[in-house]
Amino acid sequence: SSEIAPIDSSPDVSNGGPNPRPYSSNHVPSTNDMQRRDLRKFKCHSHQDLLAAPEYKQLFIDRVQKHMFNGGALTVAENIDRFLERANEVEPAIIAEAARWGDSKISVPRNKTHWQNEINWIVNTYFPNRGNTVLNQLRNDGLYTTFTAPIFSQHGGEVANNFPLTMTASAGTIYYTTDGVTDPRLIGGGVNPSAAVMQYTGEVPILGTTTVMARLRTAGGQWSGLVEATFSTVALAGDYNGSGTVDEADYGVWKTNFSALVAAGSGADGNGDGFVDAADYTVWRNNLGAMLPGAGAASVALSSGLQVVGTDEIVPLPLIFVASDIESSINTASSDAYVRRTRTGVRPSFDNLLLAATGSSASRRSEMAVDAALDHFTADASHEDELLAAIAADLAGLPNLGP
């Protein structure tokens, strides 16, 4: 890219020959009769004239930062991709060209192997080293900084909501914005006084689609190139608080906002209809325990009102039974359910769950509900452990939502 190509100030390169026609900002040639060489000479002189302007040099540094780092157009991988794309375009003609011209200049004819060896050298040796060479040239010319610009812990892309973005850099102060518009640096070199500009002191939570723009400012007032990255957050069904995990806290968000009208897909609107209702509880229930890659492991309980009494633990499992299923069959409960639970040694677990759900002690009504649910549940060849979790959550205050 000629946008940031280093300029060689020798007459043969920048002026096009030993006796060039002098072009400068005071002598702009007409494009009507300008030859390509004349235009090239004019561009070189324009660049040299503009180097006297600090803002031009800062813009140049910004372009270097943009294109030569973080997957930019002049990074190694991008250079190799462009080169191989062009090489593959001419590949079919190489054999014919080698047969026609391969021995025109040397005694041992060149062939396709010579071509492939050169390709390999460019890909494996030239491009991997060329970037550092150019950066050093730019630094020597004052067109890139000798200190390090901010480095993001992840440079854009998809992240979990509330992703903790961190930044590192050379000694100095990192200033950043998250509105995707405001440059932390003012023209002239001062710190932008906008309220959007913040001083980096620690993790920056990424909430929704966010473009972060950051610069380092040294103690001497020098600025790094502008580092810019856009993040998007991955939606996880049922993750109503954006923690990256569908857990107890998300149920609390849903319960607090039940019956609220919201922007479609926001808050606890799991199905995107703009209304927080039973269907959104179902979304949470069906995804309970899911987490985004990289989300920290968290202990998951089944409802905000549920606690464990004694030493038993509640295992997070999908909720497939709700109170309305139980109520219709309470009167059919028999002592068989109680005997079975006692005999298999799971009665203490039921008691713990019931105590947690009622906040005091298990009532006869709650025991009958559990009896009836157990009979129904066992008839469907389901797991008793899952029933424990389902009933406890329902008795803890979930509305009668139906299955």
mmCIF file of C-alpha atoms in Angstrom:
data_model
loop_
_atom_site.group_PDB
_atom_site.id
_atom_site.type_symbol
_atom_site.label_atom_id
_atom_site.label_comp_id
_atom_site.label_asym_id
_atom_site.label_seq_id
_atom_site.Cartn_x
_atom_site.Cartn_y
_atom_site.Cartn_z
ATOM 1 C CA SER A 1 0.000 0.000 0.000
ATOM 2 C CA SER A 2 1.411 3.380 -1.007
ATOM 3 C CA GLU A 3 -0.621 4.891 1.813
ATOM 4 C CA ILE A 4 2.172 4.302 4.323
ATOM 5 C CA ALA A 5 5.110 3.268 2.139
ATOM 6 C CA PRO A 6 8.405 4.549 3.592
ATOM 7 C CA ILE A 7 9.950 7.327 1.544
ATOM 8 C CA ASP A 8 13.557 7.101 0.369
ATOM 9 C CA SER A 9 14.825 10.679 0.090
ATOM 10 C CA SER A 10 17.626 9.931 -2.350
ATOM 11 C CA PRO A 11 17.312 11.849 -5.661
ATOM 12 C CA ASP A 12 17.095 8.724 -7.792
ATOM 13 C CA VAL A 13 14.058 7.465 -5.899
ATOM 14 C CA SER A 14 12.113 10.459 -4.705
ATOM 15 C CA ASN A 15 12.826 12.711 -7.645
ATOM 16 C CA GLY A 16 12.799 10.162 -10.438
ATOM 17 C CA GLY A 17 16.323 10.769 -11.696
ATOM 18 C CA PRO A 18 19.549 12.712 -11.308
ATOM 19 C CA ASN A 19 18.173 15.979 -12.733
ATOM 20 C CA PRO A 20 14.558 16.120 -11.667
ATOM 21 C CA ARG A 21 12.105 18.884 -12.311
ATOM 22 C CA PRO A 22 11.571 20.412 -8.855
ATOM 23 C CA TYR A 23 8.022 20.080 -7.632
ATOM 24 C CA SER A 24 6.808 21.414 -4.317
ATOM 25 C CA SER A 25 3.667 22.783 -2.730
ATOM 26 C CA ASN A 26 4.438 26.065 -4.543
ATOM 27 C CA HIS A 27 4.596 24.418 -7.949
ATOM 28 C CA VAL A 28 1.644 22.175 -8.716
ATOM 29 C CA PRO A 29 1.938 20.658 -12.197
ATOM 30 C CA SER A 30 -1.006 20.456 -14.528
ATOM 31 C CA THR A 31 -2.519 16.989 -14.855
ATOM 32 C CA ASN A 32 -3.407 17.609 -18.498
ATOM 33 C CA ASP A 33 0.060 16.749 -19.772
ATOM 34 C CA MET A 34 1.622 15.181 -16.657
ATOM 35 C CA GLN A 35 3.350 11.861 -17.195
ATOM 36 C CA ARG A 36 3.163 9.111 -14.615
ATOM 37 C CA ARG A 37 6.714 9.802 -13.497
ATOM 38 C CA ASP A 38 5.942 13.459 -12.967
ATOM 39 C CA LEU A 39 2.920 12.561 -10.830
ATOM 40 C CA ARG A 40 5.027 10.190 -8.742
ATOM 41 C CA LYS A 41 7.611 12.909 -8.163
ATOM 42 C CA PHE A 42 4.873 15.347 -7.160
ATOM 43 C CA LYS A 43 3.446 12.893 -4.612
ATOM 44 C CA CYS A 44 6.845 12.372 -3.034
ATOM 45 C CA HIS A 45 7.457 16.074 -2.672
ATOM 46 C CA SER A 46 3.961 16.585 -1.236
ATOM 47 C CA HIS A 47 4.715 14.013 1.426
ATOM 48 C CA GLN A 48 8.027 15.665 2.270
ATOM 49 C CA ASP A 49 6.398 19.093 2.496
ATOM 50 C CA LEU A 50 3.632 17.766 4.752
ATOM 51 C CA LEU A 51 6.107 16.194 7.181
ATOM 52 C CA ALA A 52 6.581 19.660 8.639
ATOM 53 C CA ALA A 53 2.979 19.512 9.944
ATOM 54 C CA PRO A 54 2.662 17.593 13.257
ATOM 55 C CA GLU A 55 -0.930 16.603 12.481
ATOM 56 C CA TYR A 56 0.143 14.988 9.203
ATOM 57 C CA LYS A 57 2.775 12.941 11.024
ATOM 58 C CA GLN A 58 0.198 11.869 13.618
ATOM 59 C CA LEU A 59 -2.210 10.815 10.875
ATOM 60 C CA PHE A 60 0.607 8.850 9.267
ATOM 61 C CA ILE A 61 1.320 7.125 12.599
ATOM 62 C CA ASP A 62 -2.381 6.308 12.878
ATOM 63 C CA ARG A 63 -2.320 4.652 9.432
ATOM 64 C CA VAL A 64 0.707 2.594 10.408
ATOM 65 C CA GLN A 65 -1.109 1.471 13.556
ATOM 66 C CA LYS A 66 -4.222 0.570 11.586
ATOM 67 C CA HIS A 67 -2.590 -1.345 8.743
ATOM 68 C CA MET A 68 0.429 -3.010 10.315
ATOM 69 C CA PHE A 69 -1.146 -4.432 13.475
ATOM 70 C CA ASN A 70 -4.152 -6.491 14.578
ATOM 71 C CA GLY A 71 -4.950 -8.088 11.231
ATOM 72 C CA GLY A 72 -4.517 -4.885 9.234
ATOM 73 C CA ALA A 73 -3.935 -4.785 5.481
ATOM 74 C CA LEU A 74 -0.126 -4.853 5.814
ATOM 75 C CA THR A 75 0.213 -7.580 8.432
ATOM 76 C CA VAL A 76 2.031 -10.773 7.478
ATOM 77 C CA ALA A 77 -1.032 -12.952 6.921
ATOM 78 C CA GLU A 78 -2.796 -10.313 4.811
ATOM 79 C CA ASN A 79 0.300 -9.709 2.671
ATOM 80 C CA ILE A 80 0.739 -13.432 2.063
ATOM 81 C CA ASP A 81 -2.931 -13.885 1.155
ATOM 82 C CA ARG A 82 -2.802 -11.113 -1.448
ATOM 83 C CA PHE A 83 0.485 -12.380 -2.847
ATOM 84 C CA LEU A 84 -0.706 -15.976 -3.178
ATOM 85 C CA GLU A 85 -3.949 -14.864 -4.780
ATOM 86 C CA ARG A 86 -1.991 -13.116 -7.519
ATOM 87 C CA ALA A 87 0.546 -15.948 -7.798
ATOM 88 C CA ASN A 88 -2.272 -18.447 -8.288
ATOM 89 C CA GLU A 89 -3.691 -16.282 -11.062
ATOM 90 C CA VAL A 90 -0.500 -16.547 -13.133
ATOM 91 C CA GLU A 91 0.373 -20.108 -12.096
ATOM 92 C CA PRO A 92 -1.133 -21.773 -15.217
ATOM 93 C CA ALA A 93 1.099 -19.698 -17.493
ATOM 94 C CA ILE A 94 4.380 -20.512 -15.715
ATOM 95 C CA ILE A 95 5.127 -23.792 -17.495
ATOM 96 C CA ALA A 96 4.637 -22.231 -20.927
ATOM 97 C CA GLU A 97 6.651 -19.174 -19.978
ATOM 98 C CA ALA A 98 9.468 -21.311 -18.598
ATOM 99 C CA ALA A 99 9.550 -23.342 -21.821
ATOM 100 C CA ARG A 100 9.688 -20.216 -23.948
ATOM 101 C CA TRP A 101 11.940 -17.897 -21.932
ATOM 102 C CA GLY A 102 13.537 -20.002 -19.221
ATOM 103 C CA ASP A 103 16.828 -20.449 -21.058
ATOM 104 C CA SER A 104 17.058 -17.066 -22.759
ATOM 105 C CA LYS A 105 19.449 -15.517 -20.214
ATOM 106 C CA ILE A 106 21.141 -18.386 -18.434
ATOM 107 C CA SER A 107 22.824 -21.618 -19.540
ATOM 108 C CA VAL A 108 20.795 -23.831 -17.168
ATOM 109 C CA PRO A 109 17.162 -23.247 -18.093
ATOM 110 C CA ARG A 110 14.796 -22.099 -15.392
ATOM 111 C CA ASN A 111 11.646 -24.102 -14.853
ATOM 112 C CA LYS A 112 8.608 -24.247 -12.617
ATOM 113 C CA THR A 113 10.720 -25.436 -9.693
ATOM 114 C CA HIS A 114 12.599 -22.134 -9.730
ATOM 115 C CA TRP A 115 9.237 -20.346 -9.639
ATOM 116 C CA GLN A 116 7.987 -22.402 -6.713
ATOM 117 C CA ASN A 117 11.210 -21.916 -4.770
ATOM 118 C CA GLU A 118 10.824 -18.175 -5.115
ATOM 119 C CA ILE A 119 7.203 -18.342 -3.984
ATOM 120 C CA ASN A 120 8.267 -20.329 -0.917
ATOM 121 C CA TRP A 121 11.017 -17.844 -0.080
ATOM 122 C CA ILE A 122 8.663 -14.877 -0.279
ATOM 123 C CA VAL A 123 6.009 -16.598 1.841
ATOM 124 C CA ASN A 124 8.305 -18.170 4.425
ATOM 125 C CA THR A 125 11.149 -15.638 4.670
ATOM 126 C CA TYR A 126 10.454 -12.292 3.039
ATOM 127 C CA PHE A 127 7.012 -11.398 4.353
ATOM 128 C CA PRO A 128 7.518 -12.726 7.911
ATOM 129 C CA ASN A 129 10.531 -10.415 8.320
ATOM 130 C CA ARG A 130 9.617 -7.478 6.133
ATOM 131 C CA GLY A 131 7.118 -5.924 8.544
ATOM 132 C CA ASN A 132 9.664 -5.348 11.300
ATOM 133 C CA THR A 133 12.113 -3.924 8.779
ATOM 134 C CA VAL A 134 9.545 -1.398 7.555
ATOM 135 C CA LEU A 135 8.508 -0.471 11.102
ATOM 136 C CA ASN A 136 12.125 0.258 12.009
ATOM 137 C CA GLN A 137 12.485 2.416 8.895
ATOM 138 C CA LEU A 138 9.345 4.317 9.845
ATOM 139 C CA ARG A 139 10.555 4.816 13.421
ATOM 140 C CA ASN A 140 13.872 6.171 12.154
ATOM 141 C CA ASP A 141 11.973 8.654 10.003
ATOM 142 C CA GLY A 142 9.706 9.707 12.898
ATOM 143 C CA LEU A 143 6.690 8.164 11.191
ATOM 144 C CA TYR A 144 5.935 5.639 13.903
ATOM 145 C CA THR A 145 6.387 5.699 17.662
ATOM 146 C CA THR A 146 9.187 4.008 19.575
ATOM 147 C CA PHE A 147 6.748 3.152 22.372
ATOM 148 C CA THR A 148 3.902 0.630 22.312
ATOM 149 C CA ALA A 149 0.303 1.597 21.628
ATOM 150 C CA PRO A 150 -2.488 0.019 23.721
ATOM 151 C CA ILE A 151 -2.920 -3.725 23.234
ATOM 152 C CA PHE A 152 -6.387 -5.134 23.899
ATOM 153 C CA SER A 153 -6.868 -8.471 25.655
ATOM 154 C CA GLN A 154 -9.041 -9.311 22.640
ATOM 155 C CA HIS A 155 -9.014 -7.160 19.541
ATOM 156 C CA GLY A 156 -12.677 -6.960 18.688
ATOM 157 C CA GLY A 157 -14.987 -9.752 17.583
ATOM 158 C CA GLU A 158 -17.632 -11.667 19.492
ATOM 159 C CA VAL A 159 -17.498 -11.697 23.283
ATOM 160 C CA ALA A 160 -19.856 -12.519 26.121
ATOM 161 C CA ASN A 161 -21.905 -9.607 27.418
ATOM 162 C CA ASN A 162 -20.018 -7.851 30.241
ATOM 163 C CA PHE A 163 -16.737 -9.127 28.770
ATOM 164 C CA PRO A 164 -13.917 -7.561 30.845
ATOM 165 C CA LEU A 165 -11.689 -5.863 28.246
ATOM 166 C CA THR A 166 -8.192 -5.069 29.505
ATOM 167 C CA MET A 167 -5.459 -2.944 27.912
ATOM 168 C CA THR A 168 -1.685 -2.839 28.209
ATOM 169 C CA ALA A 169 0.848 -0.394 26.770
ATOM 170 C CA SER A 170 4.166 1.323 27.388
ATOM 171 C CA ALA A 171 4.617 3.751 30.278
ATOM 172 C CA GLY A 172 2.109 6.565 30.165
ATOM 173 C CA THR A 173 -1.654 7.022 30.368
ATOM 174 C CA ILE A 174 -4.190 5.184 28.226
ATOM 175 C CA TYR A 175 -7.208 7.236 27.207
ATOM 176 C CA TYR A 176 -10.160 5.531 25.550
ATOM 177 C CA THR A 177 -13.757 5.962 24.389
ATOM 178 C CA THR A 178 -16.532 3.462 23.721
ATOM 179 C CA ASP A 179 -18.870 5.488 21.506
ATOM 180 C CA GLY A 180 -17.044 4.629 18.277
ATOM 181 C CA VAL A 181 -16.773 8.311 17.349
ATOM 182 C CA THR A 182 -14.707 10.316 19.818
ATOM 183 C CA ASP A 183 -10.920 10.368 19.462
ATOM 184 C CA PRO A 184 -9.225 10.706 22.865
ATOM 185 C CA ARG A 185 -6.714 13.080 21.268
ATOM 186 C CA LEU A 186 -7.545 16.617 20.222
ATOM 187 C CA ILE A 187 -6.030 18.167 17.127
ATOM 188 C CA GLY A 188 -3.016 19.962 18.501
ATOM 189 C CA GLY A 189 -2.092 17.206 20.937
ATOM 190 C CA GLY A 190 -4.260 17.829 23.985
ATOM 191 C CA VAL A 191 -6.497 15.354 25.770
ATOM 192 C CA ASN A 192 -10.045 15.568 24.434
ATOM 193 C CA PRO A 193 -12.206 17.067 27.233
ATOM 194 C CA SER A 194 -15.325 15.249 26.018
ATOM 195 C CA ALA A 195 -17.224 13.298 28.660
ATOM 196 C CA ALA A 196 -16.860 10.282 26.385
ATOM 197 C CA VAL A 197 -13.101 10.185 27.015
ATOM 198 C CA MET A 198 -12.046 8.038 29.971
ATOM 199 C CA GLN A 199 -8.716 7.226 31.558
ATOM 200 C CA TYR A 200 -8.019 3.512 31.674
ATOM 201 C CA THR A 201 -7.716 2.221 35.227
ATOM 202 C CA GLY A 202 -8.925 -1.366 34.897
ATOM 203 C CA GLU A 203 -11.326 -3.714 33.169
ATOM 204 C CA VAL A 204 -13.770 -2.145 30.709
ATOM 205 C CA PRO A 205 -17.058 -4.125 30.515
ATOM 206 C CA ILE A 206 -18.320 -4.618 26.975
ATOM 207 C CA LEU A 207 -22.103 -4.217 26.886
ATOM 208 C CA GLY A 208 -23.656 -4.906 23.509
ATOM 209 C CA THR A 209 -22.060 -3.819 20.246
ATOM 210 C CA THR A 210 -19.211 -1.478 21.187
ATOM 211 C CA THR A 211 -16.385 0.233 19.316
ATOM 212 C CA VAL A 212 -13.415 1.031 21.551
ATOM 213 C CA MET A 213 -10.914 3.700 20.502
ATOM 214 C CA ALA A 214 -7.740 4.038 22.591
ATOM 215 C CA ARG A 215 -4.413 5.860 22.606
ATOM 216 C CA LEU A 216 -1.426 5.999 24.918
ATOM 217 C CA ARG A 217 -0.142 9.428 25.947
ATOM 218 C CA THR A 218 3.387 9.528 27.328
ATOM 219 C CA ALA A 219 4.506 11.780 30.153
ATOM 220 C CA GLY A 220 6.119 13.994 27.502
ATOM 221 C CA GLY A 221 2.799 14.461 25.679
ATOM 222 C CA GLN A 222 3.451 12.128 22.723
ATOM 223 C CA TRP A 223 0.521 10.101 21.448
ATOM 224 C CA SER A 224 0.472 6.570 20.086
ATOM 225 C CA GLY A 225 -1.401 5.626 16.976
ATOM 226 C CA LEU A 226 -5.152 5.175 17.350
ATOM 227 C CA VAL A 227 -6.143 1.611 18.242
ATOM 228 C CA GLU A 228 -9.719 0.809 17.292
ATOM 229 C CA ALA A 229 -11.739 -2.396 17.604
ATOM 230 C CA THR A 230 -15.432 -3.259 17.376
ATOM 231 C CA PHE A 231 -16.960 -5.867 19.655
ATOM 232 C CA SER A 232 -20.292 -7.644 19.404
ATOM 233 C CA THR A 233 -21.870 -9.583 22.229
ATOM 234 C CA VAL A 234 -23.122 -13.122 21.767
ATOM 235 C CA ALA A 235 -26.726 -13.638 22.776
ATOM 236 C CA LEU A 236 -27.291 -16.634 25.045
ATOM 237 C CA ALA A 237 -30.929 -17.647 25.373
ATOM 238 C CA GLY A 238 -32.081 -17.238 28.952
ATOM 239 C CA ASP A 239 -29.039 -15.195 30.028
ATOM 240 C CA TYR A 240 -31.086 -12.212 31.164
ATOM 241 C CA ASN A 241 -28.349 -10.461 33.138
ATOM 242 C CA GLY A 242 -25.665 -10.902 30.452
ATOM 243 C CA SER A 243 -23.247 -12.829 32.652
ATOM 244 C CA GLY A 244 -22.514 -15.482 30.027
ATOM 245 C CA THR A 245 -24.219 -18.165 32.126
ATOM 246 C CA VAL A 246 -27.886 -19.072 32.459
ATOM 247 C CA ASP A 247 -28.319 -19.375 36.205
ATOM 248 C CA GLU A 248 -30.275 -18.364 39.288
ATOM 249 C CA ALA A 249 -29.656 -14.667 38.779
ATOM 250 C CA ASP A 250 -31.389 -14.750 35.391
ATOM 251 C CA TYR A 251 -34.516 -16.199 36.987
ATOM 252 C CA GLY A 252 -34.425 -13.271 39.409
ATOM 253 C CA VAL A 253 -34.307 -10.814 36.492
ATOM 254 C CA TRP A 254 -37.242 -12.548 34.837
ATOM 255 C CA LYS A 255 -39.288 -12.625 38.061
ATOM 256 C CA THR A 256 -38.640 -8.939 38.773
ATOM 257 C CA ASN A 257 -39.678 -7.908 35.252
ATOM 258 C CA PHE A 258 -42.600 -10.303 34.842
ATOM 259 C CA SER A 259 -45.436 -8.687 32.813
ATOM 260 C CA ALA A 260 -43.262 -5.720 31.763
ATOM 261 C CA LEU A 261 -43.291 -4.271 28.257
ATOM 262 C CA VAL A 262 -39.706 -3.956 26.979
ATOM 263 C CA ALA A 263 -37.790 -3.430 23.768
ATOM 264 C CA ALA A 264 -38.024 -6.662 21.803
ATOM 265 C CA GLY A 265 -35.250 -9.046 22.797
ATOM 266 C CA SER A 266 -33.987 -6.920 25.685
ATOM 267 C CA GLY A 267 -33.861 -7.703 29.382
ATOM 268 C CA ALA A 268 -35.813 -10.846 30.228
ATOM 269 C CA ASP A 269 -37.656 -10.973 26.892
ATOM 270 C CA GLY A 270 -36.254 -14.334 25.860
ATOM 271 C CA ASN A 271 -38.539 -14.932 22.895
ATOM 272 C CA GLY A 272 -38.272 -11.397 21.507
ATOM 273 C CA ASP A 273 -41.960 -10.462 21.546
ATOM 274 C CA GLY A 274 -41.484 -7.328 23.679
ATOM 275 C CA PHE A 275 -43.369 -8.725 26.686
ATOM 276 C CA VAL A 276 -41.909 -10.527 29.693
ATOM 277 C CA ASP A 277 -44.211 -13.439 30.334
ATOM 278 C CA ALA A 278 -44.421 -17.188 30.882
ATOM 279 C CA ALA A 279 -42.835 -17.916 27.521
ATOM 280 C CA ASP A 280 -39.674 -16.156 28.645
ATOM 281 C CA TYR A 281 -39.546 -18.298 31.783
ATOM 282 C CA THR A 282 -39.681 -21.308 29.481
ATOM 283 C CA VAL A 283 -36.678 -19.967 27.559
ATOM 284 C CA TRP A 284 -34.748 -19.648 30.823
ATOM 285 C CA ARG A 285 -35.864 -23.067 32.044
ATOM 286 C CA ASN A 286 -34.865 -24.803 28.832
ATOM 287 C CA ASN A 287 -31.385 -23.257 28.853
ATOM 288 C CA LEU A 288 -30.593 -23.413 32.551
ATOM 289 C CA GLY A 289 -26.916 -24.228 33.068
ATOM 290 C CA ALA A 290 -25.802 -23.166 29.576
ATOM 291 C CA MET A 291 -22.797 -20.877 29.336
ATOM 292 C CA LEU A 292 -20.784 -19.124 26.662
ATOM 293 C CA PRO A 293 -17.249 -20.343 25.922
ATOM 294 C CA GLY A 294 -14.884 -18.637 28.344
ATOM 295 C CA ALA A 295 -17.578 -17.773 30.863
ATOM 296 C CA GLY A 296 -16.459 -18.531 34.395
ATOM 297 C CA ALA A 297 -17.985 -21.489 36.140
ATOM 298 C CA ALA A 298 -20.618 -20.436 38.608
ATOM 299 C CA SER A 299 -22.642 -22.248 41.187
ATOM 300 C CA VAL A 300 -26.150 -22.514 39.825
ATOM 301 C CA ALA A 301 -29.235 -22.736 41.990
ATOM 302 C CA LEU A 302 -32.753 -23.001 40.697
ATOM 303 C CA SER A 303 -34.445 -19.916 42.118
ATOM 304 C CA SER A 304 -33.625 -16.835 44.105
ATOM 305 C CA GLY A 305 -35.689 -18.104 47.050
ATOM 306 C CA LEU A 306 -34.119 -21.540 47.200
ATOM 307 C CA GLN A 307 -31.542 -22.445 49.802
ATOM 308 C CA VAL A 308 -30.102 -25.726 50.963
ATOM 309 C CA VAL A 309 -30.875 -26.905 54.490
ATOM 310 C CA GLY A 310 -28.298 -29.180 56.064
ATOM 311 C CA THR A 311 -25.627 -30.747 53.915
ATOM 312 C CA ASP A 312 -27.653 -31.677 50.829
ATOM 313 C CA GLU A 313 -26.898 -29.877 47.578
ATOM 314 C CA ILE A 314 -29.354 -28.957 44.863
ATOM 315 C CA VAL A 315 -28.220 -30.039 41.425
ATOM 316 C CA PRO A 316 -29.183 -27.627 38.603
ATOM 317 C CA LEU A 317 -31.353 -29.498 36.140
ATOM 318 C CA PRO A 318 -33.955 -28.498 33.545
ATOM 319 C CA LEU A 319 -37.311 -27.617 35.106
ATOM 320 C CA ILE A 320 -39.947 -29.779 33.509
ATOM 321 C CA PHE A 321 -42.659 -29.814 36.202
ATOM 322 C CA VAL A 322 -44.595 -26.861 37.517
ATOM 323 C CA ALA A 323 -47.114 -26.340 40.257
ATOM 324 C CA SER A 324 -50.198 -26.391 38.032
ATOM 325 C CA ASP A 325 -49.397 -29.968 37.053
ATOM 326 C CA ILE A 326 -49.383 -30.909 40.732
ATOM 327 C CA GLU A 327 -52.518 -29.138 41.916
ATOM 328 C CA SER A 328 -54.908 -31.134 39.756
ATOM 329 C CA SER A 329 -53.802 -34.431 41.237
ATOM 330 C CA ILE A 330 -53.185 -33.614 44.904
ATOM 331 C CA ASN A 331 -56.355 -35.329 46.019
ATOM 332 C CA THR A 332 -55.235 -38.571 44.422
ATOM 333 C CA ALA A 333 -52.013 -38.707 46.440
ATOM 334 C CA SER A 334 -51.462 -41.906 48.377
ATOM 335 C CA SER A 335 -49.089 -43.045 51.085
ATOM 336 C CA ASP A 336 -47.231 -45.125 48.486
ATOM 337 C CA ALA A 337 -45.193 -42.108 47.427
ATOM 338 C CA TYR A 338 -44.155 -41.334 50.999
ATOM 339 C CA VAL A 339 -43.186 -44.935 51.679
ATOM 340 C CA ARG A 340 -41.143 -45.120 48.504
ATOM 341 C CA ARG A 341 -39.253 -41.934 49.296
ATOM 342 C CA THR A 342 -38.562 -43.053 52.821
ATOM 343 C CA ARG A 343 -37.431 -46.499 51.789
ATOM 344 C CA THR A 344 -35.010 -45.207 49.158
ATOM 345 C CA GLY A 345 -33.495 -42.747 51.604
ATOM 346 C CA VAL A 346 -34.422 -39.611 49.715
ATOM 347 C CA ARG A 347 -36.910 -38.225 52.257
ATOM 348 C CA PRO A 348 -34.247 -35.956 53.849
ATOM 349 C CA SER A 349 -33.644 -34.398 50.451
ATOM 350 C CA PHE A 350 -37.343 -33.738 50.008
ATOM 351 C CA ASP A 351 -37.529 -32.231 53.460
ATOM 352 C CA ASN A 352 -34.626 -29.914 52.726
ATOM 353 C CA LEU A 353 -36.232 -28.771 49.532
ATOM 354 C CA LEU A 354 -39.578 -28.210 51.119
ATOM 355 C CA LEU A 355 -38.036 -26.288 54.012
ATOM 356 C CA ALA A 356 -36.161 -24.101 51.567
ATOM 357 C CA ALA A 357 -39.272 -23.516 49.511
ATOM 358 C CA THR A 358 -41.580 -22.636 52.380
ATOM 359 C CA GLY A 359 -38.972 -20.845 54.485
ATOM 360 C CA SER A 360 -40.007 -22.693 57.641
ATOM 361 C CA SER A 361 -41.255 -26.256 57.570
ATOM 362 C CA ALA A 362 -42.833 -28.589 55.081
ATOM 363 C CA SER A 363 -46.605 -28.306 55.192
ATOM 364 C CA ARG A 364 -49.009 -31.155 54.621
ATOM 365 C CA ARG A 365 -50.141 -29.476 51.445
ATOM 366 C CA SER A 366 -46.610 -29.233 50.093
ATOM 367 C CA GLU A 367 -45.952 -32.857 51.011
ATOM 368 C CA MET A 368 -49.115 -33.935 49.228
ATOM 369 C CA ALA A 369 -48.050 -31.910 46.204
ATOM 370 C CA VAL A 370 -44.728 -33.680 46.203
ATOM 371 C CA ASP A 371 -46.448 -37.068 46.612
ATOM 372 C CA ALA A 372 -48.744 -36.448 43.688
ATOM 373 C CA ALA A 373 -45.950 -35.082 41.513
ATOM 374 C CA LEU A 374 -43.752 -38.042 42.342
ATOM 375 C CA ASP A 375 -46.441 -40.496 41.293
ATOM 376 C CA HIS A 376 -46.991 -38.599 38.052
ATOM 377 C CA PHE A 377 -43.286 -38.179 37.469
ATOM 378 C CA THR A 378 -42.442 -41.831 38.077
ATOM 379 C CA ALA A 379 -45.198 -42.911 35.734
ATOM 380 C CA ASP A 380 -43.357 -41.050 32.980
ATOM 381 C CA ALA A 381 -40.143 -42.970 33.774
ATOM 382 C CA SER A 382 -38.426 -39.756 34.797
ATOM 383 C CA HIS A 383 -35.622 -39.227 37.278
ATOM 384 C CA GLU A 384 -36.420 -38.515 40.920
ATOM 385 C CA ASP A 385 -33.400 -36.218 41.274
ATOM 386 C CA GLU A 386 -34.755 -34.000 38.544
ATOM 387 C CA LEU A 387 -38.137 -33.970 40.221
ATOM 388 C CA LEU A 388 -36.563 -32.733 43.442
ATOM 389 C CA ALA A 389 -35.162 -29.724 41.678
ATOM 390 C CA ALA A 390 -38.352 -29.060 39.727
ATOM 391 C CA ILE A 391 -40.678 -29.196 42.721
ATOM 392 C CA ALA A 392 -38.385 -27.122 44.915
ATOM 393 C CA ALA A 393 -38.217 -24.347 42.345
ATOM 394 C CA ASP A 394 -41.971 -24.380 41.832
ATOM 395 C CA LEU A 395 -42.721 -24.263 45.560
ATOM 396 C CA ALA A 396 -40.230 -21.431 45.963
ATOM 397 C CA GLY A 397 -42.565 -19.086 44.157
ATOM 398 C CA LEU A 398 -42.758 -19.756 40.460
ATOM 399 C CA PRO A 399 -46.199 -18.930 39.042
ATOM 400 C CA ASN A 400 -48.480 -21.603 37.657
ATOM 401 C CA LEU A 401 -47.115 -21.551 34.112
ATOM 402 C CA GLY A 402 -47.999 -24.989 32.857
ATOM 403 C CA PRO A 403 -45.527 -27.420 31.278
#
